[in-house]
Amino acid sequence: MDFNQLKDFLNRFDRFAATSGAQVVEIDLGYAKAEMTVVDDHVNGAGVCQGGALFTLADLAFAAAVNSSGMMTVGVSNSITYLRSARKGDRLTAIAREEHHHKMPFCEVRITNQDDELVCVMTGTAYRRKQPLMPPSVD
């Protein structure tokens, strides 16, 4: 699997994540890093980053990590725990690591802020299909 091709594919064709400002910045086998800066559009009525924005960032990193095998892999279950608020201007980093690499990979995603404080943790399970992931060229 060409990790740069996968990164470019996800950043271009995961349109929801892209419009939310989330971007994959690094992929390796069973690993991915995605980043996002909290902007006005992410802030909820309580004045902090809306949980859905955090989930979107975590889900993007999750997708990159589980698809790094080169096989089409889709999420089947996710759970997120919010530990601290993120605020406008915070630079968030999501690190996803596969903990189990078989047909039903399990992955943990940890989101931290620019001060390396843990904001939330997402765990997810995916289903790895028997078909290769062949993203189109994104030249």
PDB file of C-alpha atoms in Angstrom:
ATOM      1  CA  MET A   1       0.000   0.000   0.000  1.00  0.00           C
ATOM      2  CA  ASP A   2       1.280   3.430  -0.927  1.00  0.00           C
ATOM      3  CA  PHE A   3       0.622   5.383   2.288  1.00  0.00           C
ATOM      4  CA  ASN A   4       0.924   8.778   0.571  1.00  0.00           C
ATOM      5  CA  GLN A   5      -1.685   7.728  -1.986  1.00  0.00           C
ATOM      6  CA  LEU A   6      -4.029   6.624   0.810  1.00  0.00           C
ATOM      7  CA  LYS A   7      -3.452   9.897   2.695  1.00  0.00           C
ATOM      8  CA  ASP A   8      -4.205  11.945  -0.428  1.00  0.00           C
ATOM      9  CA  PHE A   9      -7.280   9.822  -1.186  1.00  0.00           C
ATOM     10  CA  LEU A  10      -8.766  10.257   2.309  1.00  0.00           C
ATOM     11  CA  ASN A  11      -8.011  13.981   2.425  1.00  0.00           C
ATOM     12  CA  ARG A  12      -9.642  14.517  -0.944  1.00  0.00           C
ATOM     13  CA  PHE A  13     -12.607  12.139  -0.908  1.00  0.00           C
ATOM     14  CA  ASP A  14     -13.668  12.048   2.752  1.00  0.00           C
ATOM     15  CA  ARG A  15     -15.571  15.236   2.060  1.00  0.00           C
ATOM     16  CA  PHE A  16     -17.249  15.525   5.454  1.00  0.00           C
ATOM     17  CA  ALA A  17     -13.933  15.377   7.290  1.00  0.00           C
ATOM     18  CA  ALA A  18     -12.378  17.794   4.795  1.00  0.00           C
ATOM     19  CA  THR A  19     -15.164  20.364   5.193  1.00  0.00           C
ATOM     20  CA  SER A  20     -14.747  20.006   8.974  1.00  0.00           C
ATOM     21  CA  GLY A  21     -11.078  20.941   8.671  1.00  0.00           C
ATOM     22  CA  ALA A  22      -9.731  17.497   9.623  1.00  0.00           C
ATOM     23  CA  GLN A  23      -6.785  16.166   7.623  1.00  0.00           C
ATOM     24  CA  VAL A  24      -4.674  13.026   7.677  1.00  0.00           C
ATOM     25  CA  VAL A  25      -1.030  14.037   7.993  1.00  0.00           C
ATOM     26  CA  GLU A  26       0.702  10.673   8.440  1.00  0.00           C
ATOM     27  CA  ILE A  27       0.005   6.985   7.798  1.00  0.00           C
ATOM     28  CA  ASP A  28       1.993   3.823   8.414  1.00  0.00           C
ATOM     29  CA  LEU A  29       0.915   0.209   8.783  1.00  0.00           C
ATOM     30  CA  GLY A  30      -1.706   0.127  11.548  1.00  0.00           C
ATOM     31  CA  TYR A  31      -1.040   3.777  12.450  1.00  0.00           C
ATOM     32  CA  ALA A  32      -2.354   7.190  11.443  1.00  0.00           C
ATOM     33  CA  LYS A  33      -2.198  10.793  12.576  1.00  0.00           C
ATOM     34  CA  ALA A  34      -4.837  13.413  11.744  1.00  0.00           C
ATOM     35  CA  GLU A  35      -5.055  17.061  12.767  1.00  0.00           C
ATOM     36  CA  MET A  36      -7.653  19.794  13.057  1.00  0.00           C
ATOM     37  CA  THR A  37      -7.804  23.304  14.496  1.00  0.00           C
ATOM     38  CA  VAL A  38     -10.967  24.182  16.439  1.00  0.00           C
ATOM     39  CA  VAL A  39     -12.732  27.070  14.675  1.00  0.00           C
ATOM     40  CA  ASP A  40     -16.011  28.960  15.243  1.00  0.00           C
ATOM     41  CA  ASP A  41     -18.001  26.343  13.306  1.00  0.00           C
ATOM     42  CA  HIS A  42     -16.911  23.626  15.802  1.00  0.00           C
ATOM     43  CA  VAL A  43     -18.093  25.470  18.922  1.00  0.00           C
ATOM     44  CA  ASN A  44     -21.366  24.438  20.591  1.00  0.00           C
ATOM     45  CA  GLY A  45     -23.758  26.375  22.851  1.00  0.00           C
ATOM     46  CA  ALA A  46     -21.530  25.749  25.874  1.00  0.00           C
ATOM     47  CA  GLY A  47     -18.646  27.544  24.144  1.00  0.00           C
ATOM     48  CA  VAL A  48     -16.512  24.418  23.630  1.00  0.00           C
ATOM     49  CA  CYS A  49     -15.792  22.113  20.701  1.00  0.00           C
ATOM     50  CA  GLN A  50     -18.848  20.050  19.767  1.00  0.00           C
ATOM     51  CA  GLY A  51     -18.444  16.303  20.319  1.00  0.00           C
ATOM     52  CA  GLY A  52     -19.298  15.519  16.711  1.00  0.00           C
ATOM     53  CA  ALA A  53     -16.294  17.523  15.516  1.00  0.00           C
ATOM     54  CA  LEU A  54     -14.023  15.537  17.842  1.00  0.00           C
ATOM     55  CA  PHE A  55     -15.606  12.290  16.665  1.00  0.00           C
ATOM     56  CA  THR A  56     -15.050  13.271  13.017  1.00  0.00           C
ATOM     57  CA  LEU A  57     -11.345  13.840  13.653  1.00  0.00           C
ATOM     58  CA  ALA A  58     -11.038  10.524  15.513  1.00  0.00           C
ATOM     59  CA  ASP A  59     -13.001   8.657  12.832  1.00  0.00           C
ATOM     60  CA  LEU A  60     -10.745   9.986  10.059  1.00  0.00           C
ATOM     61  CA  ALA A  61      -7.614   8.791  11.873  1.00  0.00           C
ATOM     62  CA  PHE A  62      -9.354   5.452  12.550  1.00  0.00           C
ATOM     63  CA  ALA A  63     -10.196   5.025   8.859  1.00  0.00           C
ATOM     64  CA  ALA A  64      -6.626   5.764   7.808  1.00  0.00           C
ATOM     65  CA  ALA A  65      -5.122   3.313  10.310  1.00  0.00           C
ATOM     66  CA  VAL A  66      -7.426   0.380   9.553  1.00  0.00           C
ATOM     67  CA  ASN A  67      -7.202   0.845   5.777  1.00  0.00           C
ATOM     68  CA  SER A  68      -3.391   1.027   5.845  1.00  0.00           C
ATOM     69  CA  SER A  69      -3.365  -2.755   5.297  1.00  0.00           C
ATOM     70  CA  GLY A  70      -4.391  -2.159   1.694  1.00  0.00           C
ATOM     71  CA  MET A  71      -7.615  -4.103   2.151  1.00  0.00           C
ATOM     72  CA  MET A  72     -11.026  -2.387   2.169  1.00  0.00           C
ATOM     73  CA  THR A  73     -11.862  -1.966   5.862  1.00  0.00           C
ATOM     74  CA  VAL A  74     -15.042  -0.378   7.195  1.00  0.00           C
ATOM     75  CA  GLY A  75     -16.002   0.631  10.728  1.00  0.00           C
ATOM     76  CA  VAL A  76     -18.686  -1.398  12.507  1.00  0.00           C
ATOM     77  CA  SER A  77     -18.597   0.008  16.041  1.00  0.00           C
ATOM     78  CA  ASN A  78     -17.097   3.038  17.780  1.00  0.00           C
ATOM     79  CA  SER A  79     -17.223   4.494  21.271  1.00  0.00           C
ATOM     80  CA  ILE A  80     -15.814   7.816  22.394  1.00  0.00           C
ATOM     81  CA  THR A  81     -15.123   9.203  25.856  1.00  0.00           C
ATOM     82  CA  TYR A  82     -14.657  12.950  26.283  1.00  0.00           C
ATOM     83  CA  LEU A  83     -12.150  13.787  29.030  1.00  0.00           C
ATOM     84  CA  ARG A  84     -11.535  17.519  28.631  1.00  0.00           C
ATOM     85  CA  SER A  85     -12.986  20.356  26.603  1.00  0.00           C
ATOM     86  CA  ALA A  86     -11.351  21.680  23.464  1.00  0.00           C
ATOM     87  CA  ARG A  87     -11.736  25.382  22.754  1.00  0.00           C
ATOM     88  CA  LYS A  88     -11.589  27.670  19.740  1.00  0.00           C
ATOM     89  CA  GLY A  89      -7.993  27.932  18.550  1.00  0.00           C
ATOM     90  CA  ASP A  90      -6.896  24.568  19.978  1.00  0.00           C
ATOM     91  CA  ARG A  91      -4.803  22.471  17.602  1.00  0.00           C
ATOM     92  CA  LEU A  92      -5.940  18.868  17.965  1.00  0.00           C
ATOM     93  CA  THR A  93      -3.997  15.759  17.003  1.00  0.00           C
ATOM     94  CA  ALA A  94      -5.576  12.308  16.696  1.00  0.00           C
ATOM     95  CA  ILE A  95      -3.259   9.299  16.850  1.00  0.00           C
ATOM     96  CA  ALA A  96      -4.839   5.989  15.806  1.00  0.00           C
ATOM     97  CA  ARG A  97      -3.211   2.628  16.432  1.00  0.00           C
ATOM     98  CA  GLU A  98      -4.528  -0.778  15.517  1.00  0.00           C
ATOM     99  CA  GLU A  99      -4.319  -3.050  18.541  1.00  0.00           C
ATOM    100  CA  HIS A 100      -5.503  -6.128  16.629  1.00  0.00           C
ATOM    101  CA  HIS A 101      -4.766  -6.604  12.951  1.00  0.00           C
ATOM    102  CA  HIS A 102      -6.958  -9.478  11.781  1.00  0.00           C
ATOM    103  CA  LYS A 103     -10.326  -9.589  10.003  1.00  0.00           C
ATOM    104  CA  MET A 104     -11.945  -7.509  12.778  1.00  0.00           C
ATOM    105  CA  PRO A 105      -9.240  -4.972  13.635  1.00  0.00           C
ATOM    106  CA  PHE A 106      -9.592  -3.095  16.916  1.00  0.00           C
ATOM    107  CA  CYS A 107      -8.211   0.412  17.080  1.00  0.00           C
ATOM    108  CA  GLU A 108      -7.661   3.057  19.750  1.00  0.00           C
ATOM    109  CA  VAL A 109      -7.605   6.753  18.849  1.00  0.00           C
ATOM    110  CA  ARG A 110      -6.292   9.347  21.301  1.00  0.00           C
ATOM    111  CA  ILE A 111      -6.919  13.054  20.670  1.00  0.00           C
ATOM    112  CA  THR A 112      -4.629  15.554  22.374  1.00  0.00           C
ATOM    113  CA  ASN A 113      -4.415  19.336  22.226  1.00  0.00           C
ATOM    114  CA  GLN A 114      -1.396  21.526  21.484  1.00  0.00           C
ATOM    115  CA  ASP A 115      -0.295  21.164  25.133  1.00  0.00           C
ATOM    116  CA  ASP A 116      -0.322  17.344  24.802  1.00  0.00           C
ATOM    117  CA  GLU A 117      -3.350  17.147  27.126  1.00  0.00           C
ATOM    118  CA  LEU A 118      -5.659  14.211  26.465  1.00  0.00           C
ATOM    119  CA  VAL A 119      -9.026  15.495  25.178  1.00  0.00           C
ATOM    120  CA  CYS A 120     -10.777  12.217  24.327  1.00  0.00           C
ATOM    121  CA  VAL A 121     -10.302   8.557  23.516  1.00  0.00           C
ATOM    122  CA  MET A 122     -12.200   6.618  20.869  1.00  0.00           C
ATOM    123  CA  THR A 123     -12.118   2.873  20.415  1.00  0.00           C
ATOM    124  CA  GLY A 124     -13.408   1.188  17.322  1.00  0.00           C
ATOM    125  CA  THR A 125     -13.823  -2.128  15.623  1.00  0.00           C
ATOM    126  CA  ALA A 126     -13.780  -2.566  11.876  1.00  0.00           C
ATOM    127  CA  TYR A 127     -14.448  -5.300   9.352  1.00  0.00           C
ATOM    128  CA  ARG A 128     -11.702  -6.066   6.836  1.00  0.00           C
ATOM    129  CA  ARG A 129     -13.195  -7.188   3.532  1.00  0.00           C
ATOM    130  CA  LYS A 130     -11.548  -9.595   1.132  1.00  0.00           C
ATOM    131  CA  GLN A 131     -11.184  -6.923  -1.541  1.00  0.00           C
ATOM    132  CA  PRO A 132      -8.128  -4.727  -1.986  1.00  0.00           C
ATOM    133  CA  LEU A 133      -8.472  -1.025  -1.328  1.00  0.00           C
ATOM    134  CA  MET A 134      -7.641   0.567  -4.637  1.00  0.00           C
ATOM    135  CA  PRO A 135      -8.167   4.312  -4.377  1.00  0.00           C
ATOM    136  CA  PRO A 136      -8.184   6.159  -7.683  1.00  0.00           C
ATOM    137  CA  SER A 137      -5.186   8.264  -8.575  1.00  0.00           C
ATOM    138  CA  VAL A 138      -5.395  11.708  -6.991  1.00  0.00           C
ATOM    139  CA  ASP A 139      -2.822  13.479  -9.145  1.00  0.00           C
TER     140      ASP A 139
END
